[in-house]
Amino acid sequence: ESFSADGKKFVDNCLKSLTFGPGLPSVLRVLLEVLKVYPELSPSIDMTIEKFVVKKLLNAPATHSSSKKDRSIQMHARVQGIKLISVYLSHCDLENEVAEKLLNHLQHIVHEQGEVSTDRSTSKSDRATLRLVAGSCLLKVAKSMLDLFPPQAFLTLSQLLYDEDT
């Protein structure tokens, strides 16, 4: 059954509402669940994932707000963003340029011990969480596309075996 016109409008509205704020983790989670059910939408959101999730969300400086709630929202959004990347990768050709960049980004998160922000301000506990989520997502991608999963990514996963922070 194909995705209805109303469903596509719904996804478009979700993509338009990708802004920083308390609702961001929920919007990312909705996109993640829709992509699981309708993988044919992968090509329509690949640039959104690359431009928003990777460049604006994951690479953004960590929130230095005094509010624990603000920091929690940002961390939850980052986790949902990483999961969205893995679902996207599980349903696309790993040999396309965007998929290759996203796969490399997941590996980079593990290599950098979970540090994702450009100013290297992610807290130690958040880095441990992001590292484990990225590793878990790499395993999911490997499971769904073992033939196309690069050997380098398995080497990256082996780094998690000796992770003292988790």
Coordinates of N, CA and C in Angstrom, one line a residue, residues 22 27 30 35 41 77 121 140 163-164:
P22 N 11.4 22.4 22.5 CA 11.0 21.2 23.2 C 10.3 20.1 22.4
V27 N 9.3 15.3 17.0 CA 9.2 15.4 15.5 C 10.2 14.4 14.9
V30 N 8.8 10.9 15.2 CA 7.7 10.6 14.3 C 8.3 10.3 12.9
L35 N 9.5 6.5 8.6 CA 10.5 5.9 7.7 C 10.6 4.4 7.9
L41 N 10.1 6.5 1.4 CA 10.3 8.0 1.6 C 11.8 8.4 1.9
A77 N 17.1 14.8 21.5 CA 17.0 15.1 20.1 C 18.2 14.5 19.4
S121 N 32.2 20.5 23.3 CA 31.7 20.8 24.7 C 30.7 19.8 25.2
K140 N 22.8 -2.2 13.7 CA 21.6 -2.3 13.0 C 21.7 -2.2 11.5
D163 N 35.5 0.1 25.8 CA 35.0 1.4 26.3 C 34.8 1.4 27.8
E164 N 35.7 2.1 28.5 CA 35.7 2.1 30.0 C 34.6 3.0 30.5

